[in-house]
Coordinates of C-alpha atoms and ligand atoms in Angstrom, one line a residue:
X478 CA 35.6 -10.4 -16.4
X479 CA 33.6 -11.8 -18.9
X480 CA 33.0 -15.4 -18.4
X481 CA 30.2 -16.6 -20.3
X482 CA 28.0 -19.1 -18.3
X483 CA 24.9 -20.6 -19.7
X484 CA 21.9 -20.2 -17.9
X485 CA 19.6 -22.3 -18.1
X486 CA 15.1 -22.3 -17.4
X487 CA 13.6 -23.6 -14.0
X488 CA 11.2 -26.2 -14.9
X489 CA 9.7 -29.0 -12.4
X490 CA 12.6 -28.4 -10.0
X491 CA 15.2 -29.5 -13.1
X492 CA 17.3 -26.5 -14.4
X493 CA 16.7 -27.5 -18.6
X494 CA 17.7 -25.7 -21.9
X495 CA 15.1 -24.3 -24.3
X496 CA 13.7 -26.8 -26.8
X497 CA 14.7 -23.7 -29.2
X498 CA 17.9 -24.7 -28.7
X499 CA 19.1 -20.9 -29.0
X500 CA 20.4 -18.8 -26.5
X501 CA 20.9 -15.0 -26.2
X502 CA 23.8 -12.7 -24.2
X503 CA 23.2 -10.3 -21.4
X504 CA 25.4 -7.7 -21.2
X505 CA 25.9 -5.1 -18.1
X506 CA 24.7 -1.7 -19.7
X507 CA 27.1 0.0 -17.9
X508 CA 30.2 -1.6 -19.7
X509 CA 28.8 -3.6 -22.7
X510 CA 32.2 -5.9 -22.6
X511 CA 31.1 -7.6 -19.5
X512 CA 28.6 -10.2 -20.8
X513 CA 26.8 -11.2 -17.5
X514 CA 25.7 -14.4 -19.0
X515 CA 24.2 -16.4 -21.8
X516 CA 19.8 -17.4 -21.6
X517 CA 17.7 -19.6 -22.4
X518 CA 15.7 -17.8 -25.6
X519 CA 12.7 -20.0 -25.0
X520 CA 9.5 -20.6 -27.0
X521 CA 5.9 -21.6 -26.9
X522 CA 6.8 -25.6 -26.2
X523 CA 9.2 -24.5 -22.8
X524 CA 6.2 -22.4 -21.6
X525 CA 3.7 -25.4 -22.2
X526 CA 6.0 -27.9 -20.3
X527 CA 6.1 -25.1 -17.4
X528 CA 2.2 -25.0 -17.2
X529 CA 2.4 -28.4 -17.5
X530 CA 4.5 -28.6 -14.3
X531 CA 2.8 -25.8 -12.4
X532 CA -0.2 -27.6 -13.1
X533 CA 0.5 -30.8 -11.9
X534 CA 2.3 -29.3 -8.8
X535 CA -0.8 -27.7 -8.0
X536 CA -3.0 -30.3 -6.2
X537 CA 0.1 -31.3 -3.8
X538 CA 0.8 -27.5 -2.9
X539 CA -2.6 -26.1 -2.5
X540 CA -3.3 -28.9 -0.1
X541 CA -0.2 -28.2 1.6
X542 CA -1.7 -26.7 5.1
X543 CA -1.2 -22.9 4.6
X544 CA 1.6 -22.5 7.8
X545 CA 3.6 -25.2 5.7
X546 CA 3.6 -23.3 2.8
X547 CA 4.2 -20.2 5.1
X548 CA 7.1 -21.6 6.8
X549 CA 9.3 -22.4 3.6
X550 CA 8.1 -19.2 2.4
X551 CA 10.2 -17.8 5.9
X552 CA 12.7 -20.2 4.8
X553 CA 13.5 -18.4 1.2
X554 CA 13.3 -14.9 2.6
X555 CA 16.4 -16.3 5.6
X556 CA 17.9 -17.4 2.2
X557 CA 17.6 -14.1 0.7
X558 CA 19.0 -12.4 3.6
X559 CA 22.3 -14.7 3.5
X560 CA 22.7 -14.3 -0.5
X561 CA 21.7 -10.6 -0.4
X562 CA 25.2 -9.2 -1.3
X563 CA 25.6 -11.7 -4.5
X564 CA 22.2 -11.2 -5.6
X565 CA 22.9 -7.2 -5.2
X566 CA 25.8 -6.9 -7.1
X567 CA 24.9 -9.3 -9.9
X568 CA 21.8 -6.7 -10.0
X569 CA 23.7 -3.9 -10.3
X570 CA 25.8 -5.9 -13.2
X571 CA 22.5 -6.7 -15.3
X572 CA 20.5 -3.3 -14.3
X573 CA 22.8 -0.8 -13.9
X574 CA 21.4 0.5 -10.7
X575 CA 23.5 2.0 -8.3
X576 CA 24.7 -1.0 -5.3
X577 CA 22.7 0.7 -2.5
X578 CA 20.0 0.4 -4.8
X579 CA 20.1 -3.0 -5.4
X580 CA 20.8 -4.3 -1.8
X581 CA 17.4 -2.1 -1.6
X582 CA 16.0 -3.8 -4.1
X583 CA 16.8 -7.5 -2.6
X584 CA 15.7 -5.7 0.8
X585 CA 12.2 -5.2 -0.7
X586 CA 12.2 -9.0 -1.7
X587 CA 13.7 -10.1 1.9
X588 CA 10.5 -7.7 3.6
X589 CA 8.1 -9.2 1.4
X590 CA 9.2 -12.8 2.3
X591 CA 8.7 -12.5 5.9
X592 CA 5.8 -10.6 5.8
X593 CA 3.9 -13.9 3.3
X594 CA 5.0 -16.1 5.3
X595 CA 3.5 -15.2 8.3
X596 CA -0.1 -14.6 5.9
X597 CA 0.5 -18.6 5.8
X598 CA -0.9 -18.5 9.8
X599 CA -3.4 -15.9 9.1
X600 CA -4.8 -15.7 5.8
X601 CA -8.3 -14.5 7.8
X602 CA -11.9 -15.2 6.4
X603 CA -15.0 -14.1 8.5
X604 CA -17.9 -15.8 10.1
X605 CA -21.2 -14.0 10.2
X606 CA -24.7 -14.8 11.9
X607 CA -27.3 -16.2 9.6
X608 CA -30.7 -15.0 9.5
X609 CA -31.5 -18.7 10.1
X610 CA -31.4 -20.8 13.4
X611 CA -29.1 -23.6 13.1
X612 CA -26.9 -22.6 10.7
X613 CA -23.6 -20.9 10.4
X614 CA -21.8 -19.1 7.9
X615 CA -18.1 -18.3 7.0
X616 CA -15.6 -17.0 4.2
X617 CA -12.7 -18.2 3.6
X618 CA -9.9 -18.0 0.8
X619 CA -9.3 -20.1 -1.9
X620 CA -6.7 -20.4 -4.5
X621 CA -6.9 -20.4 -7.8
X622 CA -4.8 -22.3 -9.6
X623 CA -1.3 -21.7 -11.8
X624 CA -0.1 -17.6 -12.2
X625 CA 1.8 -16.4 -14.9
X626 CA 3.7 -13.5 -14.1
X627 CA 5.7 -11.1 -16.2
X628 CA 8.1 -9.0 -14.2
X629 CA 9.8 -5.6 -15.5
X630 CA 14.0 -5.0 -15.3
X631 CA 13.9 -2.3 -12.7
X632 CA 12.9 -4.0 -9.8
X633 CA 14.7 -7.4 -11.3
X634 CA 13.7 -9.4 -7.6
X635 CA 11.7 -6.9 -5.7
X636 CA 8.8 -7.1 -8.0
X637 CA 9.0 -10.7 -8.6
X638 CA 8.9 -11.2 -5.0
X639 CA 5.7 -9.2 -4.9
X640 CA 3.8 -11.6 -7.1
X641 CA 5.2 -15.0 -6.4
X642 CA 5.3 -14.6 -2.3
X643 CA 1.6 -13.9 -2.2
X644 CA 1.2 -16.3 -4.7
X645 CA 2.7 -19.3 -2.9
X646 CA 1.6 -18.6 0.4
X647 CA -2.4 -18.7 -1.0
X648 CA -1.7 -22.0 -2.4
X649 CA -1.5 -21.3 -6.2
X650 CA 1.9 -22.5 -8.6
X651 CA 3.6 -20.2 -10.7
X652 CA 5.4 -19.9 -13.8
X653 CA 7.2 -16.8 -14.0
X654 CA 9.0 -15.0 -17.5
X655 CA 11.5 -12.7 -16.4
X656 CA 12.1 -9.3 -18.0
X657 CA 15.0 -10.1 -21.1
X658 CA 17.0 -8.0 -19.3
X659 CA 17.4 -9.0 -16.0
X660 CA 16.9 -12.8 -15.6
X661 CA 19.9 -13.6 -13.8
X662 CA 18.3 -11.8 -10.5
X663 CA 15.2 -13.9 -11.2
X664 CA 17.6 -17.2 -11.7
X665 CA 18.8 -16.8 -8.1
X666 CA 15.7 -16.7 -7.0
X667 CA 14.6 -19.9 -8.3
X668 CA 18.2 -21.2 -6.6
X669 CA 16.4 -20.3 -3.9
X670 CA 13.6 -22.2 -4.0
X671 CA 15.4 -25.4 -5.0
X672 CA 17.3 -25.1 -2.1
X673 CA 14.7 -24.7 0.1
X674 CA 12.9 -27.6 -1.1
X675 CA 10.0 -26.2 -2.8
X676 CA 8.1 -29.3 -4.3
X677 CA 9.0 -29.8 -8.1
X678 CA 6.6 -27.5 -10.0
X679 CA 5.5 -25.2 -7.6
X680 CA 7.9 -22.5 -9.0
X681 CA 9.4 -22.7 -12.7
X682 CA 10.9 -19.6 -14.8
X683 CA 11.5 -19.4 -18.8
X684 CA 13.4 -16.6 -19.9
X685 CA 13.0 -15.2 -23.3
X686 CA 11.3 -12.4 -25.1
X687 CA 7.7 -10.9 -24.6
X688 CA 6.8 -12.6 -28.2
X689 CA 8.1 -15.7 -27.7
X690 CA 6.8 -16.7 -23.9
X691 CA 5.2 -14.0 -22.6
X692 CA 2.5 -14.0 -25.1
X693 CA 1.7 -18.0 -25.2
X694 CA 1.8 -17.7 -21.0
X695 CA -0.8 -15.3 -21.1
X696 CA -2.8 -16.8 -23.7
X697 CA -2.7 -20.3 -21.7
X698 CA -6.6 -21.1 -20.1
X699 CA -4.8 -23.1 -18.2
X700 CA -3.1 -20.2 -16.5
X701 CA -5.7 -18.3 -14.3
X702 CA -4.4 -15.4 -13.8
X703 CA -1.9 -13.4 -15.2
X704 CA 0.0 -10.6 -13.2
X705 CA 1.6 -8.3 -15.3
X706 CA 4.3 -4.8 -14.6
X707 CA 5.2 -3.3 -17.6
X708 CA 3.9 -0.7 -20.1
X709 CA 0.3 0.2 -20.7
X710 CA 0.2 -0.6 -24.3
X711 CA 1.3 -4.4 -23.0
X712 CA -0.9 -4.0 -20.0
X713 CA -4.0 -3.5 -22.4
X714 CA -3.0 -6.8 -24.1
X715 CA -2.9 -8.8 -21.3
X716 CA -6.0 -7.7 -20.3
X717 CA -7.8 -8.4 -23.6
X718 CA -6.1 -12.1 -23.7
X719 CA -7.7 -12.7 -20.6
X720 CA -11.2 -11.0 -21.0
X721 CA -12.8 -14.2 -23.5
X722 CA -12.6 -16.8 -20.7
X723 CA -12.8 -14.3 -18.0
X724 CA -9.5 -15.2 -16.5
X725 CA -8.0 -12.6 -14.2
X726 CA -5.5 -10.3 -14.7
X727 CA -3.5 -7.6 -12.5
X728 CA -1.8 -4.7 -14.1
X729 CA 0.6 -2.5 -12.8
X730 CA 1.6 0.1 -15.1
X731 CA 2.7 3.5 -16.4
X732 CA 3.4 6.7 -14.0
X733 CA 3.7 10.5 -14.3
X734 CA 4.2 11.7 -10.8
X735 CA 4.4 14.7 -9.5
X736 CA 5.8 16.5 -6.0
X737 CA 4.3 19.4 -4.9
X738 CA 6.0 22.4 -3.9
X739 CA 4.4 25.0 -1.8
X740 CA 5.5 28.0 -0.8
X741 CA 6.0 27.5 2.7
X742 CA 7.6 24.1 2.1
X743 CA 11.2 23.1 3.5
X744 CA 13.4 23.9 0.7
X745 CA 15.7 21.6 1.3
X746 CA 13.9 18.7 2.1
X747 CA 11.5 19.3 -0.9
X748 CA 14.8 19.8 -3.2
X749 CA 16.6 16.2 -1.7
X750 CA 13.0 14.7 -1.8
X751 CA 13.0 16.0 -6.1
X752 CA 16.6 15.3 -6.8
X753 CA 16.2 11.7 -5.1
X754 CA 12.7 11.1 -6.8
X755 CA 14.2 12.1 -10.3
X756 CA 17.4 10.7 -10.7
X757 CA 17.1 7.9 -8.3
X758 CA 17.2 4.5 -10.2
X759 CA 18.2 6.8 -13.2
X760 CA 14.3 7.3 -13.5
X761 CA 13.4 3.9 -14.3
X762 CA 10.5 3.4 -11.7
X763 CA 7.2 3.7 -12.4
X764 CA 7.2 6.0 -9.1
X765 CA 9.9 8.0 -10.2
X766 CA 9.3 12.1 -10.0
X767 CA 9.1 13.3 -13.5
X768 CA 7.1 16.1 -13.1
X769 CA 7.8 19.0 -10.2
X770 CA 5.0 21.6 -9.9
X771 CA 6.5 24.5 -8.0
X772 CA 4.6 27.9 -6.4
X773 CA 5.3 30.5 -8.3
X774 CA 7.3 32.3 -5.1
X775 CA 9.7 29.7 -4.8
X776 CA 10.3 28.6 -8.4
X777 CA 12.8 30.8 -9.1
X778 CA 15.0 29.7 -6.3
X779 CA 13.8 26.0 -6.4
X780 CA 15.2 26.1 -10.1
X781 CA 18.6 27.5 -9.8
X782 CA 18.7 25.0 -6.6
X783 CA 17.8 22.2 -7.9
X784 CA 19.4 22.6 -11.2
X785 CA 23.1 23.0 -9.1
X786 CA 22.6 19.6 -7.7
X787 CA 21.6 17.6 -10.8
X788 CA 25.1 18.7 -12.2
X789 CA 26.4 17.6 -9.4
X790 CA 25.3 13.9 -9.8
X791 CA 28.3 11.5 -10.7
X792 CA 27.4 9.0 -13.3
X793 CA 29.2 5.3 -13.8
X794 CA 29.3 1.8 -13.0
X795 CA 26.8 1.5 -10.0
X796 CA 29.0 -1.3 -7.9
X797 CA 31.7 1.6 -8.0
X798 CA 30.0 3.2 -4.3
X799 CA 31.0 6.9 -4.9
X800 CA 28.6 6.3 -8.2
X801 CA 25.0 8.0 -7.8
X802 CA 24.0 7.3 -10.9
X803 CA 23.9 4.7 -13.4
X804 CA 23.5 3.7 -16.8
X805 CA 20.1 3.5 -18.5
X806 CA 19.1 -0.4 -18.7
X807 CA 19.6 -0.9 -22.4
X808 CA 20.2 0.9 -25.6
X809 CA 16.7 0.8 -26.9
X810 CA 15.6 2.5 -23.4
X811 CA 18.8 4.8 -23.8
X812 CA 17.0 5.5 -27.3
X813 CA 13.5 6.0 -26.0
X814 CA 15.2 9.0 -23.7
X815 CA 17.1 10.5 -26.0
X816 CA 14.1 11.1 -27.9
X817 CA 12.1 12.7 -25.3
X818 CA 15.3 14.9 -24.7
X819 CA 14.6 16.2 -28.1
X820 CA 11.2 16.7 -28.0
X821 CA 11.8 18.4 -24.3
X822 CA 14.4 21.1 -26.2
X823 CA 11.3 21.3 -28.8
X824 CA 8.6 22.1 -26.0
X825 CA 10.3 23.7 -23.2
X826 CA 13.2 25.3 -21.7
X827 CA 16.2 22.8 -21.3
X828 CA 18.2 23.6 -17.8
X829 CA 20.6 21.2 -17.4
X830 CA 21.7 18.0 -19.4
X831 CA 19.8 16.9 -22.4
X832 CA 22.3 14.4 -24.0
X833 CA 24.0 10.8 -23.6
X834 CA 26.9 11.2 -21.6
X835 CA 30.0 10.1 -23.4
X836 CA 34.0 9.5 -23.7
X837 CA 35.8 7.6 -21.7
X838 CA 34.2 4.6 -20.4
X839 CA 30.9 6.3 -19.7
X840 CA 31.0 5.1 -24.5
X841 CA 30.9 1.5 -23.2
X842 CA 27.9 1.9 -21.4
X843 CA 24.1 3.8 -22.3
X844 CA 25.2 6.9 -19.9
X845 CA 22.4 9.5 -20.1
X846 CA 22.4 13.0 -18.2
X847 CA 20.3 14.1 -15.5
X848 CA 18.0 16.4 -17.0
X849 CA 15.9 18.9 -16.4
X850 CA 13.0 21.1 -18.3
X851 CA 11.7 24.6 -17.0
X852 CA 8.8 26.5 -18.3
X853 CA 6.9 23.2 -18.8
X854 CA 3.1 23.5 -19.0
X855 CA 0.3 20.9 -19.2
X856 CA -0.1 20.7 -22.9
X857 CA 3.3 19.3 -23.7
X858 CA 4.1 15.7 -24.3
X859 CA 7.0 15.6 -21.7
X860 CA 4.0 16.8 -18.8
X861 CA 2.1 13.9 -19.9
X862 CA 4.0 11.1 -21.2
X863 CA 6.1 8.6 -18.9
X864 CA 9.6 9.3 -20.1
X865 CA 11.6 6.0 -17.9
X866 CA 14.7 7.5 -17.8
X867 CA 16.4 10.9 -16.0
X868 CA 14.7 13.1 -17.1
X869 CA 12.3 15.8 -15.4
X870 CA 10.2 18.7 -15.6
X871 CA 9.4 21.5 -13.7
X872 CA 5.9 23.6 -14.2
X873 CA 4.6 26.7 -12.1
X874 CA 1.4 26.7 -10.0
X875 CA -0.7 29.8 -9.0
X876 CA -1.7 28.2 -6.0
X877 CA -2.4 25.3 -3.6
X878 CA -5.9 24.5 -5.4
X879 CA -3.8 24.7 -9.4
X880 CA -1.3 22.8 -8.2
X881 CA -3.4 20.4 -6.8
X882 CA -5.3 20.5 -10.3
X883 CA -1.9 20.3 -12.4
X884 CA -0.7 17.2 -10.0
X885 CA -3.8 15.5 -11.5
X886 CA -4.0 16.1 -15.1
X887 CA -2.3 13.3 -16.3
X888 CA -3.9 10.3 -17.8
X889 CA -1.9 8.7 -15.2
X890 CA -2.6 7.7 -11.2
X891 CA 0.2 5.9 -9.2
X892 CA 2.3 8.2 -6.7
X893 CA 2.2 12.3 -6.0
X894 CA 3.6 14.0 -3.1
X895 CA 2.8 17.6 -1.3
X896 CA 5.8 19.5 0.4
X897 CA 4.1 21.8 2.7
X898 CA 4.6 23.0 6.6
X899 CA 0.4 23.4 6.5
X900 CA -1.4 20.6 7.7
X901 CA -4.8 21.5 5.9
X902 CA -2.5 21.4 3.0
X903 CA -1.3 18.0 3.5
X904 CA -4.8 16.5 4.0
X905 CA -6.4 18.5 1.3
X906 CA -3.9 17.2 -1.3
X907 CA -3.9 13.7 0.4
X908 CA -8.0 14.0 -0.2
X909 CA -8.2 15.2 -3.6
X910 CA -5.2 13.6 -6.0
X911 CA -6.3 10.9 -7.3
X912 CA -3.6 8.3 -7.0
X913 CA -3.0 5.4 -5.4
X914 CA 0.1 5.8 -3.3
X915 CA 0.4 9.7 -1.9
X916 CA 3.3 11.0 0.5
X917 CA 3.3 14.4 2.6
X918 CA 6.9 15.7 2.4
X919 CA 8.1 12.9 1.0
X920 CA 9.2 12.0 -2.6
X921 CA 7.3 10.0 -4.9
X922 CA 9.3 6.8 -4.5
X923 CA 9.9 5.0 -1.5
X924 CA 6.6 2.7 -1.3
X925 CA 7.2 -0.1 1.7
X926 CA 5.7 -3.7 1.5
X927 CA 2.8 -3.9 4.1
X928 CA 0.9 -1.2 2.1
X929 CA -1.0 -1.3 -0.9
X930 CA 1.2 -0.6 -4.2
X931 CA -0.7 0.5 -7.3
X932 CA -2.4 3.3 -9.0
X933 CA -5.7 5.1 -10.6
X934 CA -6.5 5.6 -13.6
X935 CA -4.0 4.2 -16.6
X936 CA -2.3 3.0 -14.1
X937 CA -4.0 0.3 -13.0
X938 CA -6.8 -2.4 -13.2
X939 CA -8.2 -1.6 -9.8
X940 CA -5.6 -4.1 -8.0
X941 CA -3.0 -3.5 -5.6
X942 CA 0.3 -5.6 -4.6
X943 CA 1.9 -5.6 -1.5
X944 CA 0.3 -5.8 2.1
X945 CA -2.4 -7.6 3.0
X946 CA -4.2 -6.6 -0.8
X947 CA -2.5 -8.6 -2.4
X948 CA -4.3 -11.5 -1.1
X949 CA -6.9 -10.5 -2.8
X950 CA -5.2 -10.6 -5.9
X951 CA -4.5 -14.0 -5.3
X952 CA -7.6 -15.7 -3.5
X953 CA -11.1 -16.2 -4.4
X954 CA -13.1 -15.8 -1.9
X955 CA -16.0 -18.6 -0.7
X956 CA -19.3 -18.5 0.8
X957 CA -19.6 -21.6 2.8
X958 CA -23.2 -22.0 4.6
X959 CA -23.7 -25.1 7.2
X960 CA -26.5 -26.0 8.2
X961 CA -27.3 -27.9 11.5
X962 CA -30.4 -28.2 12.1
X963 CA -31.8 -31.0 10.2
X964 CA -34.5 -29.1 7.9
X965 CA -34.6 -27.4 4.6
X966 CA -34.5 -23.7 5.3
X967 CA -35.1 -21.4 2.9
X968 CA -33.5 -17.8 3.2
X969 CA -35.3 -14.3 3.0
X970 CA -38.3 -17.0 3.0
X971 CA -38.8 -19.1 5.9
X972 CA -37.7 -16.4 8.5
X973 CA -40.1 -13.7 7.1
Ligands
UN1_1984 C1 8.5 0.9 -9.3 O1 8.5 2.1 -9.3 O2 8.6 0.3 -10.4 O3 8.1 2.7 -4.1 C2 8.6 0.1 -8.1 C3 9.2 2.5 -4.7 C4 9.8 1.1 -4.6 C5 9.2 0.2 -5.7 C6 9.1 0.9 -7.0 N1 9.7 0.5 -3.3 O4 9.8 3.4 -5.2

C-alpha cells in the first residue's frame, strides 16, 4: 500500500529534483498510513529556472499559429479522457473526495480541454468602420507572456485546467505551483503534456509550500500575470505583489452561499439540492452551501427533514463507492472545522453532528461530521465566515424580500440559489443577489465550464474563469488601425 515514490518538478520538459534537495510526504487523509508519495519541497532557485524556461519557451509558442496550439490542446484533453480513471482514484487518494467526485473533477478538466481547444480556431477580435476613408480598423488578441498560477487541493485538476487551458490556447507559458496537498493530480497532468509533445517550457510545475515558491512566483516581473484560487487573506497578497509594476492578477476566492427556501418550494428537491450543496466534497468548495435561509412556514419541517438525512450520510475512504462522504483534506483543515464547530455550539443551536468522527479506522484519517446549526441569525460568525468543511447553517426568513436581503449580507459574492415554484420569484432573486454564479432550484454547486465562474464582492477581483471570459483573463486586447490611402489623416480632425 504504501510505496513511496519520489516525485519529482516539471521543468523545460525534464522531470528534475529541487536544488533544496529536500523532499516532503503526502499522505491520503483518509488513512494517514498510505503515503501517496514523496515531493519535490522546492525553493526560490527551482521557481527562477521555471520562469527561466517559461520564458524562453515563450517566443516559439506564442508564434505557434493559434489552431496548432488548439489542436495539442484537443490532444491533452483525448489524453485526459483515456487516463481519467487513474488520475480519479489517485485524486481520491490525495484529497479524500468521494470517487464519483473525482472522475467529476477530471470530467471538469476533460470539458475544459475541448472546449480551449477549439478557442485556438476562434479566438474572435472585431473589425469596425473608421470615421476615415481609406482605412480599416480591427481588434484582435494578444498574449501576454509567462502565468504563474497557484491552484487550491479541492479541485486538484479541474481548477488547474481552468487556468492553464486558456492560458495555452492564447499563446502565453506557464509555470504552475500546485496546492501542497494535492500535487500528484497536477503531476499527471504535466505527464500529459510531455506526452503530447508540448515544446520544452511551455508548461513546467514546482511543488512546494506557499512560502517557499508561491511567494518568489508571484513576486517575479518577469511573470505577467498571476492567477490565484485560494483564501482571501492570500488573495489580497497577490494582489498587492502585483499592484507596483501593474502586473495582472486574477483572484478567485472565499464563499458563503446561500439556497433559498420559499414556501412554496419543492421540498424535496430543495432538501437533495441542501444536503448535496452541504456535504458534497465534505464542504470544501468555494461554492459549497453553508448557509440555508428557510421561510418561516417550512422551517420547521425543512429542519427535522434535513437534519434526518445528514445522519444518514456514511463517512470513509472515498474510493470505497457506498462512501458519500469523505475525510477533510488535512489535519490543519480538520482543525480549522473543529473550531468553527465550537464557536457554532457557542452561537447557535447544534442539530446534528458537531465533532470529528472517530474509532475504528475513521482515527486514521481527519473524519469530521456532517453538521448542522439552527436558530442561526446574521450577526454570528458562522453566518458570515467561510467555514471549508461540513458544516452548515440554517436561518429563518420572514419573507421572499428578507430572504433575499439575508442571501446577501455576507461580505461575500460567489454562488446563491432560490427554491421556489413562482417564476417572479426566480427572476426577482436572479435580479437582486449579488453574486456571480446564481441557480433557480438548483444547489449552489454544480457550475459547468462554458459559463463564467467567479464572484462579487470578496470574492473576486472582477475576473471570471471558464467560458469564453476567461480569454479575457488571458489576452490583451489591440487596436490595430491601417491605413490605405496614402495621406496623413488625422482623427476627430480631418473629417470634421
Ligand atoms: C469550487 O467550488 O472551488 O461549481 C469549484 C462547482 C464546481 C467547481 C467548484 N464545478 O461546484
Amino acid at each position: 500500500m504504501s510505496e513511496s515514490k519520489v516525485y519529482k518538478n516539471y521543468i523545460n520538459g525534464e522531470w528534475v529534483e529541487s536544488s533544496s534537495g529536500q523532499t516532503y510526504e503526502n499522505r491520503n487523509p483518509a488513512n494517514t498510513d498510505d503515503l501517496i508519495g514523496v515531493f519535490q519541497k522546492s525553493n526560490e532557485k527551482d521557481v527562477d529556472a521555471a520562469i527561466s524556461a517559461a520564458e524562453n519557451a515563450y517566443d516559439g509558442w506564442r508564434l505557434t499559429p493559434a489552431p496548432k496550439r488548439g489542436e495539442l490542446i484537443f490532444k491533452a484533453a483525448q489524453k485526459l479522457v483515456e487516463k481519467k480513471e487513474m488520475i480519479s482514484r489517485d485524486m481520491t487518494r490525495e484529497m479524500g473526495k468521494v470517487i464519483k467526485e473525482t472522475r467529476g473533477d477530471t470530467q471538469e478538466a476533460i470539458d475544459m480541454g475541448f472546449y480551449m481547444a477549439g478557442e485556438g480556431r476562434r479566438m474572435f477580435g472585431e473589425t469596425t468602420p473608421s470615421e476615415m476613408p481609406n482605412k480599416f480598423q480591427m481588434s484582435v488578441r494578444q498574449p501576454m507572456g509567462v502565468c504563474a498560477m497557484i491552484t487550491p487541493w479541492n479541485f486538484p485538476i479541474a481548477i488547474p485546467s481552468w487556468k492553464i487551458f486558456p492560458a495555452l490556447v492564447c499563446g502565453n507559458t506557464v509555470v504552475i505551483k500546485p496546492a501542497t496537498y494535492t500535487p500528484l493530480s497536477v503531476l499527471h497532468f504535466m505527464e500529459i503534456f510531455e506526452e503530447c509533445g508540448f515544446p520544452p517550457g511551455v508548461v513546467n510545475m514546482v511543488t512546494g509550500s506557499g512560502g517557499a515558491v508561491g511567494e518568489p512566483l508571484m513576486r517575479d516581473p518577469r511573470v505577467k500575470l498571476v492567477s490565484f484560487t485560494g483564501s482571501s487573506e492570500v488573495g489580497s497578497l497577490v494582489s498587492q505583489a502585483c499592484a507596483p509594476e501593474f502586473r495582472h492578477c486574477m483572484l478567485e476566492m472565499g464563499g458563503k452561499n446561500g439556497q433559498l427556501v420559499m414556501d412554496d418550494a419543492d421540498l424535496d428537491l430543495a432538501l437533495e439540492g441542501a444536503l448535496w450543496g452541504a456535504f458534497g466534497t465534505t464542504g470544501q468548495r468555494c461554492t459549497a452551501t453553508s448557509r440555508v435561509i428557510c421561510h418561516k412556514d417550512i422551517v420547521k419541517e425543512f429542519t427535522e427533514r434535513l437534519v434526518e438525512q445528514a445522519k444518514k450520510i456514511k463517512m470513509g475512504d472515498g474510493l470505497d463507492e457506498s462512501v458519500d462522504m469523505g475525510p477533510a483534506v488535512s489535519e490543519s483543515q480538520m482543525n480549522t472545522v473543529l473550531e468553527y464547530m465550537e464557536i457554532g455550539k457557542k452561537e447557535a443551536k447544534l442539530l446534528c453532528g458537531g465533532e470529528r468522527q472517530t474509532g475504528g479506522n475513521y482515527d486514521k484519517g481527519y473524519f469530521t461530521q456532517p453538521t448542522i446549526f439552527g436558530d442561526v441569525t446574521e450577526d454570528m460568525r458562522i453566518f458570515q465566515e467561510e467555514i471549508f468543511g461540513s458544516v452548515t447553517s440554517i436561518t429563518t426568513c420572514d419573507s421572499f424580500e428578507d430572504g433575499i436581503n439575508k442571501l446577501n449580507n455576507v461580505v461575500y459574492g460567489l454562488s446563491a440559489s432560490v427554491y421556489t415554484r413562482d417564476v417572479n420569484k426566480a427572476f426577482t432573486a436572479m435580479r437582486d443577489v449579488y453574486t456571480g454564479i446564481f441557480y433557480v432550484n438548483a444547489p449552489t454547486i454544480g457550475a459547468e465550464i462554458s459559463l463564467p465562474f467567479g464572484g462579487t464582492k470578496a470574492t473576486g477581483n472582477g475576473h471570471r474563469e471558464a467560458g469564453k471570459q476567461a480569454l479575457e483573463v488571458f489576452s490583451e486586447w489591440k487596436a490595430v488601425y491601417v491605413d490605405f490611402s496614402g495621406a496623413l489623416q488625422r482623427a476627430q480632425i480631418d473629417n470634421n
